[in-house]
Tab-separated table of C-alpha atoms in Angstrom:
chain	number	residue	atom	x	y	z
A	26	MET	CA	-50.047	5.639	-8.726
A	27	SER	CA	-51.424	6.461	-12.126
A	28	GLN	CA	-49.356	6.812	-15.295
A	29	ALA	CA	-46.926	9.619	-14.525
A	30	LYS	CA	-46.507	12.729	-16.612
A	31	PRO	CA	-43.078	12.998	-18.246
A	32	GLU	CA	-42.287	16.170	-16.243
A	33	MET	CA	-43.554	17.523	-12.924
A	34	GLY	CA	-42.886	20.441	-10.629
A	35	PHE	CA	-41.044	19.701	-7.381
A	36	ALA	CA	-44.138	19.778	-5.137
A	37	GLU	CA	-46.121	17.681	-7.606
A	38	PHE	CA	-43.276	15.139	-7.799
A	39	ALA	CA	-43.230	14.952	-3.977
A	40	ARG	CA	-46.987	14.228	-3.968
A	41	HIS	CA	-46.490	11.691	-6.765
A	42	LEU	CA	-43.944	9.817	-4.636
A	43	GLY	CA	-45.879	10.314	-1.406
A	44	VAL	CA	-42.997	12.085	0.327
A	45	ARG	CA	-42.440	15.495	1.868
A	46	PRO	CA	-41.178	18.310	-0.361
A	47	SER	CA	-38.072	18.564	1.832
A	48	TYR	CA	-37.070	15.055	0.689
A	49	ILE	CA	-37.255	16.221	-2.934
A	50	THR	CA	-35.038	19.167	-1.980
A	51	GLU	CA	-32.524	16.718	-0.450
A	52	LEU	CA	-32.584	14.596	-3.611
A	53	ARG	CA	-32.020	17.697	-5.727
A	54	LYS	CA	-29.047	18.868	-3.624
A	55	ALA	CA	-27.564	15.360	-3.771
A	56	GLY	CA	-27.813	15.346	-7.562
A	57	ARG	CA	-30.267	12.444	-7.542
A	58	LEU	CA	-32.888	14.154	-9.740
A	59	VAL	CA	-32.887	14.639	-13.491
A	60	LEU	CA	-34.142	18.156	-14.150
A	61	THR	CA	-35.491	19.859	-17.219
A	62	ASP	CA	-33.193	22.210	-19.112
A	63	ASP	CA	-34.533	25.224	-17.219
A	64	ALA	CA	-34.107	23.294	-13.883
A	65	LYS	CA	-37.664	24.206	-12.860
A	66	ALA	CA	-39.176	20.735	-13.187
A	67	VAL	CA	-38.291	17.070	-12.698
A	68	LYS	CA	-38.061	14.530	-15.524
A	69	VAL	CA	-40.096	11.801	-13.843
A	70	ALA	CA	-38.958	8.523	-15.449
A	71	GLU	CA	-35.290	9.488	-15.500
A	72	SER	CA	-35.411	10.759	-11.918
A	73	LEU	CA	-37.102	7.571	-10.674
A	74	ALA	CA	-34.416	5.478	-12.358
A	75	LEU	CA	-31.658	7.661	-10.878
A	76	ILE	CA	-33.178	7.539	-7.400
A	77	ASP	CA	-33.444	3.757	-7.594
A	78	SER	CA	-29.896	3.332	-8.908
A	79	THR	CA	-28.358	5.535	-6.211
A	80	ARG	CA	-30.351	4.157	-3.282
A	81	ASP	CA	-28.263	2.905	-0.358
A	82	PRO	CA	-29.136	-0.806	-0.091
A	83	SER	CA	-28.235	-0.856	3.596
A	84	ARG	CA	-31.232	1.387	4.320
A	85	GLY	CA	-33.881	-1.036	3.067
A	86	GLY	CA	-35.231	-1.473	6.598
A	87	VAL	CA	-35.800	2.256	6.931
A	88	ALA	CA	-37.706	2.364	3.623
A	89	ALA	CA	-39.845	-0.596	4.699
A	90	ARG	CA	-40.611	1.028	8.072
A	91	HIS	CA	-41.642	4.314	6.469
A	92	ALA	CA	-43.726	2.549	3.824
A	93	ALA	CA	-45.462	0.506	6.527
A	94	ALA	CA	-46.253	3.714	8.411
A	95	ARG	CA	-47.868	5.068	5.232
A	96	GLY	CA	-49.700	1.774	4.669
A	97	GLN	CA	-47.777	0.993	1.491
A	98	GLU	CA	-45.556	-1.855	0.383
A	99	VAL	CA	-41.936	-1.461	-0.524
A	100	GLY	CA	-40.926	-3.160	-3.705
A	101	PRO	CA	-39.949	-2.537	-7.259
A	102	ARG	CA	-42.117	-0.126	-9.173
A	103	THR	CA	-44.747	-1.729	-11.376
A	104	GLN	CA	-45.569	-1.055	-14.993
A	105	SER	CA	-48.350	1.272	-13.941
A	106	ASP	CA	-45.846	3.334	-11.919
A	107	HIS	CA	-43.606	4.432	-14.746
A	108	GLY	CA	-43.745	2.098	-17.720
A	109	ASP	CA	-42.159	-1.204	-18.641
A	110	ASP	CA	-38.919	0.178	-20.084
A	111	ASP	CA	-38.417	2.518	-17.174
A	112	GLU	CA	-38.941	-0.343	-14.728
A	113	ARG	CA	-36.409	-2.561	-16.459
A	114	ALA	CA	-33.847	0.256	-16.553
A	115	ALA	CA	-34.407	1.065	-12.887
A	116	ASN	CA	-34.106	-2.589	-11.830
A	117	VAL	CA	-30.884	-3.103	-13.816
A	118	ALA	CA	-29.415	0.133	-12.481
A	119	ALA	CA	-30.427	-0.729	-8.910
A	120	ALA	CA	-28.941	-4.224	-9.139
A	121	SER	CA	-25.616	-2.999	-10.492
A	122	SER	CA	-25.599	-0.137	-8.003
A	123	ASP	CA	-26.223	-2.531	-5.090
A	124	HIS	CA	-23.260	-4.659	-6.126
A	125	GLY	CA	-20.976	-1.663	-6.659
A	126	PHE	CA	-22.100	0.012	-3.450
A	127	GLN	CA	-21.594	-3.130	-1.356
A	128	LYS	CA	-18.194	-3.770	-2.930
A	129	ALA	CA	-17.082	-0.194	-2.313
A	130	LYS	CA	-18.405	-0.327	1.243
A	131	ALA	CA	-16.546	-3.611	1.896
A	132	ILE	CA	-13.295	-2.159	0.542
A	133	ASN	CA	-13.768	0.975	2.634
A	134	GLU	CA	-14.402	-1.073	5.801
A	135	ARG	CA	-11.370	-3.286	5.094
A	136	TYR	CA	-9.061	-0.283	4.792
A	137	LYS	CA	-10.521	1.298	7.933
A	138	ALA	CA	-9.815	-1.930	9.835
A	139	MET	CA	-6.276	-2.146	8.469
A	140	THR	CA	-5.622	1.486	9.407
A	141	ALA	CA	-6.957	0.919	12.917
A	142	LYS	CA	-4.748	-2.165	13.313
A	143	VAL	CA	-1.631	-0.281	12.185
A	144	GLU	CA	-2.427	2.613	14.528
A	145	TYR	CA	-2.962	0.238	17.470
A	146	GLU	CA	0.302	-1.625	16.786
A	147	ARG	CA	2.132	1.696	16.513
A	148	LEU	CA	0.722	2.820	19.871
A	149	ILE	CA	1.794	-0.369	21.669
A	150	GLY	CA	5.258	-0.198	20.142
A	151	LYS	CA	5.026	-3.111	17.712
A	152	LEU	CA	5.464	-0.819	14.700
A	153	ALA	CA	7.812	2.067	14.136
A	154	PRO	CA	8.215	4.509	11.279
A	155	VAL	CA	10.606	3.315	8.569
A	156	ALA	CA	12.814	6.389	9.060
A	157	ASP	CA	13.325	5.473	12.751
A	158	ILE	CA	14.266	1.894	11.849
A	159	GLU	CA	16.679	3.056	9.133
A	160	ALA	CA	18.322	5.493	11.578
A	161	ALA	CA	18.707	2.777	14.229
A	162	ALA	CA	20.199	0.359	11.690
A	163	ALA	CA	22.657	3.033	10.509
A	164	ASP	CA	23.722	3.717	14.117
A	165	LEU	CA	24.192	-0.004	14.733
A	166	VAL	CA	26.303	-0.532	11.610
A	167	THR	CA	28.400	2.547	12.429
A	168	ALA	CA	29.118	1.330	15.976
A	169	LEU	CA	29.946	-2.179	14.770
A	170	ARG	CA	32.225	-0.872	12.018
A	171	ARG	CA	34.021	1.449	14.466
A	172	ARG	CA	34.708	-1.429	16.869
A	173	LEU	CA	35.855	-3.823	14.126
A	174	GLU	CA	38.165	-1.216	12.575
A	175	GLY	CA	39.737	-0.664	15.992
A	176	MET	CA	40.218	-4.401	16.546
A	177	GLY	CA	43.813	-4.476	15.238
A	178	THR	CA	44.881	-1.504	17.317
A	179	THR	CA	43.249	-2.873	20.453
A	180	LEU	CA	44.303	-6.528	20.113
A	181	ALA	CA	47.833	-6.208	18.673
A	182	PRO	CA	49.510	-5.090	21.911
A	183	LEU	CA	47.584	-7.712	23.878
A	184	VAL	CA	48.259	-10.644	21.546
A	185	ALA	CA	51.889	-9.864	20.551
A	186	PRO	CA	53.572	-10.936	23.825
A	187	VAL	CA	51.412	-14.091	24.099
A	188	SER	CA	52.977	-17.188	22.527
A	189	GLU	CA	50.310	-19.702	23.493
A	190	PRO	CA	47.612	-20.024	20.738
A	191	SER	CA	44.828	-20.783	23.251
A	192	ALA	CA	45.663	-17.594	25.176
A	193	CYS	CA	45.571	-15.581	21.915
A	194	LYS	CA	42.205	-17.129	21.075
A	195	ALA	CA	40.852	-16.264	24.530
A	196	LEU	CA	41.901	-12.604	24.080
A	197	ILE	CA	40.260	-12.438	20.620
A	198	ASP	CA	37.092	-14.169	21.922
A	199	GLU	CA	36.886	-11.691	24.789
A	200	PHE	CA	37.200	-8.768	22.372
A	201	VAL	CA	34.532	-10.182	20.026
A	202	GLU	CA	32.226	-10.787	22.994
A	203	GLY	CA	32.666	-7.132	24.015
A	204	VAL	CA	31.779	-5.988	20.474
A	205	LEU	CA	28.657	-8.210	20.454
A	206	ARG	CA	27.602	-6.944	23.898
A	207	GLU	CA	28.014	-3.318	22.792
A	208	THR	CA	26.026	-4.040	19.628
A	209	SER	CA	23.272	-5.704	21.671
A	210	ASP	CA	23.171	-2.723	24.035
A	211	THR	CA	22.699	-0.425	21.027
A	212	LEU	CA	19.562	-2.403	20.091
A	213	LYS	CA	17.970	-2.136	23.544
A	214	PRO	CA	15.436	0.694	23.934
A	215	LYS	CA	16.551	3.585	26.059
A	216	LYS	CA	14.610	4.405	29.224
A	217	GLY	CA	11.475	6.457	28.570
A	218	THR	CA	10.981	5.224	24.982
A	219	PRO	CA	8.112	2.840	24.100
A	220	GLN	CA	9.079	-0.736	23.344
């Protein structure tokens, strides 16, 4: 490419890049072109830098394939393409963009994986909503409290006539075992609910 003009029309810019005009339209809609104040022309150097800095690094293979089909090489623009300063700016922007893009993509993929894991564990019954767990705990504590508060009323008539300490202990142990069994039954899932 020869030394580029500072501004070009859309069709001329497409020819300058060796791409179809529809690609320039896509770049414009995506906000990847720097336009003149009247929005009727492209600021070449600034647009090239913006295109380079917003390029998706994961699509390098596609760019290489298309360039090979056109008989061109893919690589950084040379001084003759758009000047030394423009090249440096584009390379710096592209390098920082690659790092930021890859980091953002990695974070996005990590959160997608974590969300998928949580959803899977919820479906197989390993996870439950916090509200459901809080409600179950409240029911359990209520049942346990009710049984313990009724302990005196239930045990007093049974223990009063017994004078043997071991017999009293056996009655109390039996009552406590009943409370523990009832509490354990409260924790078991009811039929038809996922475990």
